[in-house]
Amino acid sequence: MKTRKKWYPVIDILSGMECGSCVSKCSHGVCDKERFPVPVVVYPDGCVDHCHGCGNLCPQGAIPYVGEDTGWTPPNGKPAAVSGCCGTK
């Protein structure tokens, strides 16, 4: 049985502004580039453990991470508690 990865971004589409920064940043296929600039996480297992690249670029601070345990705070945002059931696929 494969264990689910415990680190990936969850994009708060209500707080984000669909600027496309997060979609453009990731080269690991985490977001669906066909839906650019709308950020849709389709491959959470592609996210690099503890990478905050897309979250650091988000001007709205709308990208928390499942598994965040470093104390990182999104720029222009507040740390968010995220569970693993947020419809990221």
Tab-separated table of C-alpha atoms in Angstrom:
chain	number	residue	atom	x	y	z
A	1	MET	CA	0.000	0.000	0.000
A	2	LYS	CA	1.406	3.400	-1.013
A	3	THR	CA	1.557	6.039	1.717
A	4	ARG	CA	0.099	9.421	0.748
A	5	LYS	CA	2.523	12.289	0.657
A	6	LYS	CA	2.036	14.705	3.516
A	7	TRP	CA	3.324	17.907	1.866
A	8	TYR	CA	1.621	19.904	-0.869
A	9	PRO	CA	0.071	23.320	-1.501
A	10	VAL	CA	-3.604	24.050	-1.067
A	11	ILE	CA	-4.663	27.125	-2.998
A	12	ASP	CA	-7.407	29.216	-1.434
A	13	ILE	CA	-9.262	30.256	-4.570
A	14	LEU	CA	-11.460	32.682	-2.617
A	15	SER	CA	-8.433	34.641	-1.368
A	16	GLY	CA	-6.271	34.378	-4.484
A	17	MET	CA	-6.511	36.737	-7.430
A	18	GLU	CA	-5.664	34.327	-10.265
A	19	CYS	CA	-2.455	36.171	-11.145
A	20	GLY	CA	-0.829	32.926	-12.334
A	21	SER	CA	2.384	33.371	-10.312
A	22	CYS	CA	2.056	29.994	-8.604
A	23	VAL	CA	1.211	28.164	-11.824
A	24	SER	CA	4.177	29.735	-13.620
A	25	LYS	CA	6.607	29.072	-10.761
A	26	CYS	CA	6.217	25.319	-10.412
A	27	SER	CA	8.025	23.113	-12.898
A	28	HIS	CA	6.971	19.867	-11.191
A	29	GLY	CA	3.463	19.615	-12.634
A	30	VAL	CA	1.691	20.331	-9.356
A	31	CYS	CA	-0.732	22.805	-10.985
A	32	ASP	CA	-2.681	22.271	-14.176
A	33	LYS	CA	-1.019	24.632	-16.685
A	34	GLU	CA	-3.917	24.147	-19.126
A	35	ARG	CA	-6.104	26.154	-16.733
A	36	PHE	CA	-3.620	29.056	-16.476
A	37	PRO	CA	-3.923	31.480	-14.720
A	38	VAL	CA	-6.443	29.651	-12.522
A	39	PRO	CA	-4.431	27.682	-9.938
A	40	VAL	CA	-5.682	24.098	-9.709
A	41	VAL	CA	-3.547	21.558	-7.845
A	42	VAL	CA	-3.718	18.320	-9.841
A	43	TYR	CA	-0.513	16.505	-8.856
A	44	PRO	CA	0.263	17.145	-5.171
A	45	ASP	CA	2.843	14.323	-5.110
A	46	GLY	CA	5.012	16.396	-7.465
A	47	CYS	CA	5.528	19.111	-4.859
A	48	VAL	CA	9.040	19.192	-3.402
A	49	ASP	CA	8.987	18.637	0.370
A	50	HIS	CA	9.100	21.943	2.218
A	51	CYS	CA	9.355	24.065	-0.926
A	52	HIS	CA	7.530	27.353	-0.413
A	53	GLY	CA	8.231	28.695	-3.916
A	54	CYS	CA	4.645	29.247	-5.026
A	55	GLY	CA	3.554	30.377	-1.572
A	56	ASN	CA	6.318	32.969	-1.426
A	57	LEU	CA	5.182	34.427	-4.760
A	58	CYS	CA	1.484	34.682	-3.942
A	59	PRO	CA	0.687	38.384	-3.407
A	60	GLN	CA	-2.466	37.465	-1.466
A	61	GLY	CA	-0.885	34.869	0.842
A	62	ALA	CA	-3.472	32.366	-0.395
A	63	ILE	CA	-1.272	29.251	-0.474
A	64	PRO	CA	-0.851	27.289	2.744
A	65	TYR	CA	0.592	23.768	2.711
A	66	VAL	CA	-0.614	20.444	4.025
A	67	GLY	CA	2.146	19.237	6.319
A	68	GLU	CA	3.589	22.703	7.074
A	69	ASP	CA	5.714	22.319	10.179
A	70	THR	CA	8.423	24.956	9.740
A	71	GLY	CA	6.586	27.995	11.064
A	72	TRP	CA	6.558	29.560	7.590
A	73	THR	CA	4.041	32.352	7.140
A	74	PRO	CA	2.729	33.307	3.707
A	75	PRO	CA	3.760	36.814	2.620
A	76	ASN	CA	0.803	39.202	2.960
A	77	GLY	CA	-1.140	36.457	4.642
A	78	LYS	CA	-1.583	34.585	7.863
A	79	PRO	CA	-0.607	31.021	8.658
A	80	ALA	CA	-3.515	28.721	7.947
A	81	ALA	CA	-4.327	25.364	9.435
A	82	VAL	CA	-4.823	22.931	6.579
A	83	SER	CA	-6.074	19.377	6.705
A	84	GLY	CA	-5.455	16.766	4.057
A	85	CYS	CA	-9.014	16.791	2.729
A	86	CYS	CA	-9.193	20.009	0.770
A	87	GLY	CA	-10.088	18.749	-2.701
A	88	THR	CA	-6.642	19.200	-4.199
A	89	LYS	CA	-7.188	16.594	-6.895
